[in-house]
mmCIF file of C-alpha atoms and ligand atoms in Angstrom:
data_model
loop_
_atom_site.group_PDB
_atom_site.id
_atom_site.type_symbol
_atom_site.label_atom_id
_atom_site.label_comp_id
_atom_site.label_asym_id
_atom_site.label_seq_id
_atom_site.Cartn_x
_atom_site.Cartn_y
_atom_site.Cartn_z
ATOM 1 C CA MET A 26 32.921 54.039 -67.217
ATOM 2 C CA ILE A 27 30.077 53.526 -69.686
ATOM 3 C CA ASP A 28 30.491 54.369 -73.359
ATOM 4 C CA LYS A 29 27.040 55.299 -74.652
ATOM 5 C CA HIS A 30 28.295 55.472 -78.221
ATOM 6 C CA SER A 31 29.722 51.985 -78.214
ATOM 7 C CA PRO A 32 27.910 49.301 -80.238
ATOM 8 C CA ILE A 33 28.172 47.103 -77.120
ATOM 9 C CA PRO A 34 24.864 47.320 -75.214
ATOM 10 C CA ILE A 35 25.114 49.344 -72.002
ATOM 11 C CA TYR A 36 23.822 46.490 -69.815
ATOM 12 C CA HIS A 37 26.587 44.316 -71.204
ATOM 13 C CA GLN A 38 29.260 46.928 -70.488
ATOM 14 C CA LEU A 39 28.061 47.200 -66.901
ATOM 15 C CA GLU A 40 27.872 43.429 -66.584
ATOM 16 C CA GLU A 41 31.505 43.116 -67.678
ATOM 17 C CA GLN A 42 32.618 45.841 -65.267
ATOM 18 C CA ILE A 43 30.944 44.206 -62.285
ATOM 19 C CA LYS A 44 32.342 40.832 -63.339
ATOM 20 C CA THR A 45 35.867 42.267 -63.526
ATOM 21 C CA LYS A 46 35.535 43.668 -60.008
ATOM 22 C CA ILE A 47 34.408 40.274 -58.711
ATOM 23 C CA GLU A 48 37.151 38.378 -60.507
ATOM 24 C CA SER A 49 39.869 40.791 -59.385
ATOM 25 C CA GLY A 50 38.707 40.470 -55.773
ATOM 26 C CA GLU A 51 37.698 44.120 -55.451
ATOM 27 C CA TYR A 52 34.169 42.882 -54.720
ATOM 28 C CA LYS A 53 34.390 40.039 -52.212
ATOM 29 C CA ALA A 54 32.051 37.106 -51.562
ATOM 30 C CA GLY A 55 29.284 38.163 -49.207
ATOM 31 C CA ASP A 56 29.697 41.910 -49.943
ATOM 32 C CA SER A 57 26.517 43.659 -50.964
ATOM 33 C CA LEU A 58 26.364 45.174 -54.412
ATOM 34 C CA PRO A 59 25.550 48.888 -54.719
ATOM 35 C CA SER A 60 21.834 49.331 -55.370
ATOM 36 C CA GLU A 61 20.254 49.696 -58.815
ATOM 37 C CA ARG A 62 19.537 53.323 -57.982
ATOM 38 C CA GLU A 63 23.171 54.051 -57.053
ATOM 39 C CA TYR A 64 24.473 52.532 -60.284
ATOM 40 C CA ALA A 65 21.835 54.303 -62.340
ATOM 41 C CA GLU A 66 22.579 57.704 -60.817
ATOM 42 C CA GLN A 67 26.318 57.313 -60.814
ATOM 43 C CA LEU A 68 26.503 56.149 -64.433
ATOM 44 C CA GLY A 69 23.636 58.212 -65.817
ATOM 45 C CA ILE A 70 21.804 55.158 -67.147
ATOM 46 C CA SER A 71 18.324 53.776 -66.552
ATOM 47 C CA ARG A 72 17.502 51.454 -63.654
ATOM 48 C CA MET A 73 16.072 48.985 -66.187
ATOM 49 C CA THR A 74 19.501 48.714 -67.784
ATOM 50 C CA VAL A 75 21.175 48.171 -64.414
ATOM 51 C CA ARG A 76 18.572 45.539 -63.556
ATOM 52 C CA GLN A 77 19.296 43.701 -66.801
ATOM 53 C CA ALA A 78 23.029 43.543 -65.988
ATOM 54 C CA ILE A 79 22.371 42.357 -62.424
ATOM 55 C CA THR A 80 19.857 39.728 -63.545
ATOM 56 C CA ASN A 81 22.326 38.349 -66.062
ATOM 57 C CA LEU A 82 25.057 38.124 -63.421
ATOM 58 C CA ALA A 83 22.681 36.464 -60.959
ATOM 59 C CA ASN A 84 21.749 33.911 -63.619
ATOM 60 C CA LYS A 85 25.447 33.182 -64.086
ATOM 61 C CA HIS A 86 25.885 32.788 -60.280
ATOM 62 C CA TYR A 87 28.189 35.766 -59.871
ATOM 63 C CA LEU A 88 25.550 37.388 -57.673
ATOM 64 C CA TYR A 89 22.672 36.223 -55.537
ATOM 65 C CA ARG A 90 19.649 38.054 -54.211
ATOM 66 C CA ILE A 91 18.021 37.947 -50.811
ATOM 67 C CA LYS A 92 14.461 39.221 -50.765
ATOM 68 C CA GLY A 93 14.166 42.484 -48.892
ATOM 69 C CA LYS A 94 17.925 42.683 -48.301
ATOM 70 C CA GLY A 95 19.573 43.229 -51.642
ATOM 71 C CA THR A 96 22.046 41.677 -54.021
ATOM 72 C CA PHE A 97 25.290 40.089 -52.863
ATOM 73 C CA ILE A 98 28.513 38.788 -54.366
ATOM 74 C CA ALA A 99 28.522 34.976 -54.599
ATOM 75 C CA GLU A 100 31.491 32.714 -53.817
ATOM 76 C CA GLN A 101 33.461 32.290 -56.993
ATOM 77 C CA LYS A 102 34.015 28.852 -58.444
ATOM 78 C CA LEU A 103 37.455 27.317 -58.169
ATOM 79 C CA GLU A 104 38.899 26.558 -61.561
ATOM 80 C CA GLN A 105 40.450 23.123 -61.511
ATOM 81 C CA ASN A 106 43.076 22.485 -64.140
ATOM 82 C CA LEU A 107 42.723 18.931 -65.410
ATOM 83 C CA ASN A 108 46.055 18.842 -67.221
ATOM 84 C CA GLY A 109 47.988 16.632 -64.870
ATOM 85 C CA LEU A 110 47.522 13.851 -62.383
ATOM 86 C CA THR A 111 47.410 15.830 -59.166
ATOM 87 C CA SER A 112 45.965 15.235 -55.711
ATOM 88 C CA PHE A 113 43.390 17.321 -53.911
ATOM 89 C CA THR A 114 46.053 18.384 -51.402
ATOM 90 C CA GLU A 115 48.393 19.537 -54.179
ATOM 91 C CA ASP A 116 45.579 21.359 -56.008
ATOM 92 C CA MET A 117 44.584 23.339 -52.925
ATOM 93 C CA LYS A 118 48.147 24.153 -51.919
ATOM 94 C CA ALA A 119 48.916 25.337 -55.460
ATOM 95 C CA ARG A 120 46.189 27.939 -55.166
ATOM 96 C CA GLY A 121 47.264 28.970 -51.676
ATOM 97 C CA MET A 122 44.297 27.384 -49.922
ATOM 98 C CA LYS A 123 44.409 25.210 -46.822
ATOM 99 C CA PRO A 124 43.291 21.636 -47.549
ATOM 100 C CA SER A 125 41.794 19.399 -44.877
ATOM 101 C CA ASN A 126 39.829 16.181 -44.659
ATOM 102 C CA LYS A 127 37.015 14.886 -42.572
ATOM 103 C CA LEU A 128 37.232 11.134 -42.405
ATOM 104 C CA ILE A 129 33.804 9.505 -42.468
ATOM 105 C CA ASN A 130 34.848 5.908 -42.839
ATOM 106 C CA PHE A 131 38.050 3.875 -42.950
ATOM 107 C CA GLU A 132 38.034 0.101 -43.161
ATOM 108 C CA ILE A 133 39.449 -2.891 -44.912
ATOM 109 C CA ILE A 134 36.895 -4.780 -46.954
ATOM 110 C CA PRO A 135 37.118 -7.836 -49.221
ATOM 111 C CA ALA A 136 36.973 -6.797 -52.884
ATOM 112 C CA ASN A 137 33.642 -7.576 -54.494
ATOM 113 C CA GLU A 138 33.542 -8.567 -58.158
ATOM 114 C CA GLY A 139 33.280 -5.021 -59.444
ATOM 115 C CA LEU A 140 36.199 -3.717 -57.431
ATOM 116 C CA ALA A 141 38.298 -6.804 -58.118
ATOM 117 C CA GLU A 142 37.841 -6.294 -61.834
ATOM 118 C CA GLN A 143 38.716 -2.605 -61.739
ATOM 119 C CA LEU A 144 41.725 -3.070 -59.462
ATOM 120 C CA HIS A 145 42.844 -6.224 -61.332
ATOM 121 C CA ILE A 146 42.933 -8.293 -58.148
ATOM 122 C CA PRO A 147 41.191 -11.543 -57.161
ATOM 123 C CA VAL A 148 37.762 -11.308 -55.522
ATOM 124 C CA TYR A 149 37.973 -11.099 -51.685
ATOM 125 C CA THR A 150 41.466 -9.547 -51.755
ATOM 126 C CA PRO A 151 41.676 -6.831 -49.062
ATOM 127 C CA VAL A 152 40.915 -3.292 -50.131
ATOM 128 C CA TYR A 153 40.946 -0.090 -48.084
ATOM 129 C CA GLU A 154 37.621 1.678 -48.285
ATOM 130 C CA ILE A 155 38.021 5.332 -47.366
ATOM 131 C CA LYS A 156 35.295 7.925 -47.326
ATOM 132 C CA ARG A 157 36.393 11.524 -46.842
ATOM 133 C CA ILE A 158 34.979 15.001 -47.096
ATOM 134 C CA ARG A 159 37.594 17.164 -48.771
ATOM 135 C CA LEU A 160 37.661 20.734 -47.552
ATOM 136 C CA ALA A 161 39.326 23.935 -48.722
ATOM 137 C CA GLU A 162 39.657 26.672 -46.104
ATOM 138 C CA ASP A 163 37.300 24.550 -43.965
ATOM 139 C CA GLU A 164 34.567 24.595 -46.619
ATOM 140 C CA PRO A 165 33.423 21.198 -47.940
ATOM 141 C CA MET A 166 34.262 20.884 -51.641
ATOM 142 C CA ALA A 167 33.928 17.210 -52.449
ATOM 143 C CA LEU A 168 32.934 13.849 -51.057
ATOM 144 C CA GLU A 169 35.389 11.167 -52.023
ATOM 145 C CA ARG A 170 35.137 7.386 -51.803
ATOM 146 C CA THR A 171 38.508 5.754 -52.364
ATOM 147 C CA TYR A 172 39.274 2.075 -52.820
ATOM 148 C CA ILE A 173 42.932 1.138 -52.588
ATOM 149 C CA SER A 174 44.479 -2.260 -53.033
ATOM 150 C CA ALA A 175 45.787 -3.149 -49.538
ATOM 151 C CA ASN A 176 48.341 -5.699 -50.740
ATOM 152 C CA LEU A 177 49.927 -3.012 -52.898
ATOM 153 C CA ILE A 178 49.755 0.098 -50.714
ATOM 154 C CA LYS A 179 50.809 -1.170 -47.318
ATOM 155 C CA GLY A 180 50.441 0.405 -43.909
ATOM 156 C CA LEU A 181 47.646 2.862 -44.627
ATOM 157 C CA THR A 182 46.042 4.149 -41.431
ATOM 158 C CA ASP A 183 43.091 6.360 -40.650
ATOM 159 C CA GLU A 184 45.554 9.044 -39.631
ATOM 160 C CA ILE A 185 47.212 8.978 -43.058
ATOM 161 C CA ALA A 186 43.794 9.080 -44.730
ATOM 162 C CA GLN A 187 43.219 12.372 -42.966
ATOM 163 C CA SER A 188 46.071 13.917 -44.887
ATOM 164 C CA SER A 189 47.393 13.222 -48.397
ATOM 165 C CA LEU A 190 47.222 9.666 -49.738
ATOM 166 C CA TYR A 191 49.388 10.537 -52.741
ATOM 167 C CA TYR A 192 52.039 12.016 -50.461
ATOM 168 C CA TYR A 193 52.077 8.793 -48.420
ATOM 169 C CA ILE A 194 52.288 6.585 -51.513
ATOM 170 C CA GLU A 195 55.073 8.559 -53.173
ATOM 171 C CA ASP A 196 57.078 10.106 -50.371
ATOM 172 C CA LYS A 197 56.680 7.523 -47.613
ATOM 173 C CA LEU A 198 56.402 4.294 -49.610
ATOM 174 C CA GLY A 199 58.653 5.508 -52.437
ATOM 175 C CA LEU A 200 56.246 4.323 -55.161
ATOM 176 C CA ARG A 201 55.686 6.353 -58.307
ATOM 177 C CA ILE A 202 52.185 7.225 -59.460
ATOM 178 C CA GLY A 203 51.974 6.899 -63.233
ATOM 179 C CA LYS A 204 48.706 7.613 -64.964
ATOM 180 C CA ALA A 205 44.955 7.559 -64.539
ATOM 181 C CA SER A 206 41.808 7.511 -66.558
ATOM 182 C CA GLN A 207 38.965 9.638 -65.389
ATOM 183 C CA ILE A 208 35.321 9.917 -66.361
ATOM 184 C CA PHE A 209 33.002 12.851 -65.612
ATOM 185 C CA GLU A 210 29.265 12.865 -65.179
ATOM 186 C CA ALA A 211 26.698 15.436 -64.134
ATOM 187 C CA THR A 212 24.396 14.151 -61.386
ATOM 188 C CA LEU A 213 22.065 15.407 -58.703
ATOM 189 C CA ALA A 214 23.356 15.229 -55.142
ATOM 190 C CA ASN A 215 22.159 12.203 -53.190
ATOM 191 C CA GLU A 216 21.168 12.293 -49.483
ATOM 192 C CA GLU A 217 24.714 11.742 -48.304
ATOM 193 C CA GLU A 218 26.192 14.441 -50.535
ATOM 194 C CA ILE A 219 23.529 16.930 -49.459
ATOM 195 C CA GLN A 220 24.404 16.244 -45.824
ATOM 196 C CA TYR A 221 28.193 16.177 -46.060
ATOM 197 C CA LEU A 222 28.685 18.907 -48.637
ATOM 198 C CA LYS A 223 26.123 21.162 -46.965
ATOM 199 C CA ILE A 224 24.273 21.783 -50.208
ATOM 200 C CA GLU A 225 20.595 22.160 -51.003
ATOM 201 C CA GLU A 226 18.392 19.317 -52.153
ATOM 202 C CA ASN A 227 18.462 18.854 -55.927
ATOM 203 C CA SER A 228 21.839 20.589 -56.244
ATOM 204 C CA PRO A 229 23.930 19.423 -59.174
ATOM 205 C CA VAL A 230 27.242 17.736 -58.443
ATOM 206 C CA LEU A 231 30.089 16.795 -60.730
ATOM 207 C CA PHE A 232 30.748 13.130 -60.317
ATOM 208 C CA MET A 233 34.063 11.719 -61.430
ATOM 209 C CA LYS A 234 35.641 8.342 -61.264
ATOM 210 C CA ARG A 235 39.395 7.977 -61.430
ATOM 211 C CA VAL A 236 41.249 4.686 -61.864
ATOM 212 C CA THR A 237 44.922 5.195 -61.167
ATOM 213 C CA GLN A 238 48.037 3.178 -61.872
ATOM 214 C CA LEU A 239 51.532 3.207 -60.486
ATOM 215 C CA ALA A 240 54.318 3.933 -62.958
ATOM 216 C CA ASP A 241 54.854 0.170 -63.410
ATOM 217 C CA GLY A 242 51.290 -0.176 -64.699
ATOM 218 C CA THR A 243 49.647 -1.762 -61.637
ATOM 219 C CA THR A 244 46.275 -0.301 -60.755
ATOM 220 C CA PHE A 245 46.190 0.843 -57.129
ATOM 221 C CA GLU A 246 43.084 2.981 -56.663
ATOM 222 C CA VAL A 247 39.523 3.514 -57.782
ATOM 223 C CA VAL A 248 38.138 6.838 -56.613
ATOM 224 C CA LYS A 249 34.616 8.149 -56.854
ATOM 225 C CA SER A 250 34.427 11.867 -56.174
ATOM 226 C CA SER A 251 31.457 14.195 -56.084
ATOM 227 C CA TYR A 252 32.447 17.827 -56.424
ATOM 228 C CA ARG A 253 30.134 20.725 -55.673
ATOM 229 C CA ALA A 254 29.017 22.135 -59.005
ATOM 230 C CA ASP A 255 28.404 25.538 -57.396
ATOM 231 C CA ARG A 256 32.047 25.805 -56.280
ATOM 232 C CA TYR A 257 33.945 24.112 -59.091
ATOM 233 C CA LYS A 258 34.631 24.469 -62.760
ATOM 234 C CA PHE A 259 37.149 22.508 -64.783
ATOM 235 C CA MET A 260 39.718 23.558 -67.331
ATOM 236 C CA LEU A 261 41.539 21.528 -69.934
ATOM 237 C CA ASP A 262 43.961 22.639 -72.636
ATOM 238 C CA LEU A 263 43.169 21.092 -75.987
ATOM 239 C CA GLU A 264 45.530 20.918 -78.898
ATOM 240 C CA ARG A 265 45.215 19.717 -82.430
HETATM 241 C C1 LIG B 25 42.007 13.887 -55.931
HETATM 242 C C2 LIG B 25 41.558 12.789 -56.879
HETATM 243 C C3 LIG B 25 41.546 11.436 -56.226
HETATM 244 C C4 LIG B 25 42.839 11.169 -55.459
HETATM 245 C C5 LIG B 25 43.087 12.271 -54.481
HETATM 246 C C6 LIG B 25 44.356 12.109 -53.659
HETATM 247 O O1 LIG B 25 40.985 14.220 -55.039
HETATM 248 N N1 LIG B 25 40.245 13.071 -57.435
HETATM 249 O O2 LIG B 25 41.375 10.463 -57.223
HETATM 250 O O3 LIG B 25 42.754 9.928 -54.773
HETATM 251 O O4 LIG B 25 43.160 13.501 -55.168
HETATM 252 O O5 LIG B 25 44.392 13.197 -52.783
HETATM 253 P P1 LIG B 25 45.283 13.336 -51.516
HETATM 254 O O6 LIG B 25 46.682 12.963 -51.885
HETATM 255 O O7 LIG B 25 45.143 14.755 -51.115
HETATM 256 O O8 LIG B 25 44.741 12.386 -50.473
#
């Protein structure tokens, strides 16, 4: 398994091998990693070298340690492809995971100046305000605050907000979603995010704001999402 004559440092070779086992699913989240001693004996390398590989993987969040108990395989981050205007429900289904929502709040509010400007509607026009926890396989992934123009997207109910909004808009109302612009920011979780996403204080979250238009160019939603930075990474294809 280890090539001692390779110019690649031994700790790095071991690191890559453990990483491959995690990524292929051979080592599963929550499993304990063989001990330093076992690796060292089995591979005929020093425990220091094994420790270096394990430390590097722990620093990269592939592994985590519990004092007195050992080293374990961490949950792997979901890679979210950003090439395409997809919904949370579609994203989860595409990777074979079960999406669900926990509705925190659903009401119709009058648009304040900020919302009115972003949705291109007059101030005080009715807007649905929807706050949902988005879950994958019953694990909270993101907290989402959605503002939808009520005069445009008619008949939204709390029941619909507990499933897919995009499905309702396209398949039930027969409207076509066109394009969106999205910004990303790194932030620290606030009180609400800590509570709803079940994350530790001072955890980083990936905040994004999406403003979405129907195919005819009318803006219908403003969405503020906070994704768990420990469970998500994003991918984008770039061309030039
Ligand atoms: C993602 C986007 C949101 C969008 C939502 C729709 O989470 N970040 O901007 O509103 O998908 O999801 P669904 O159709 O599952 O309700």
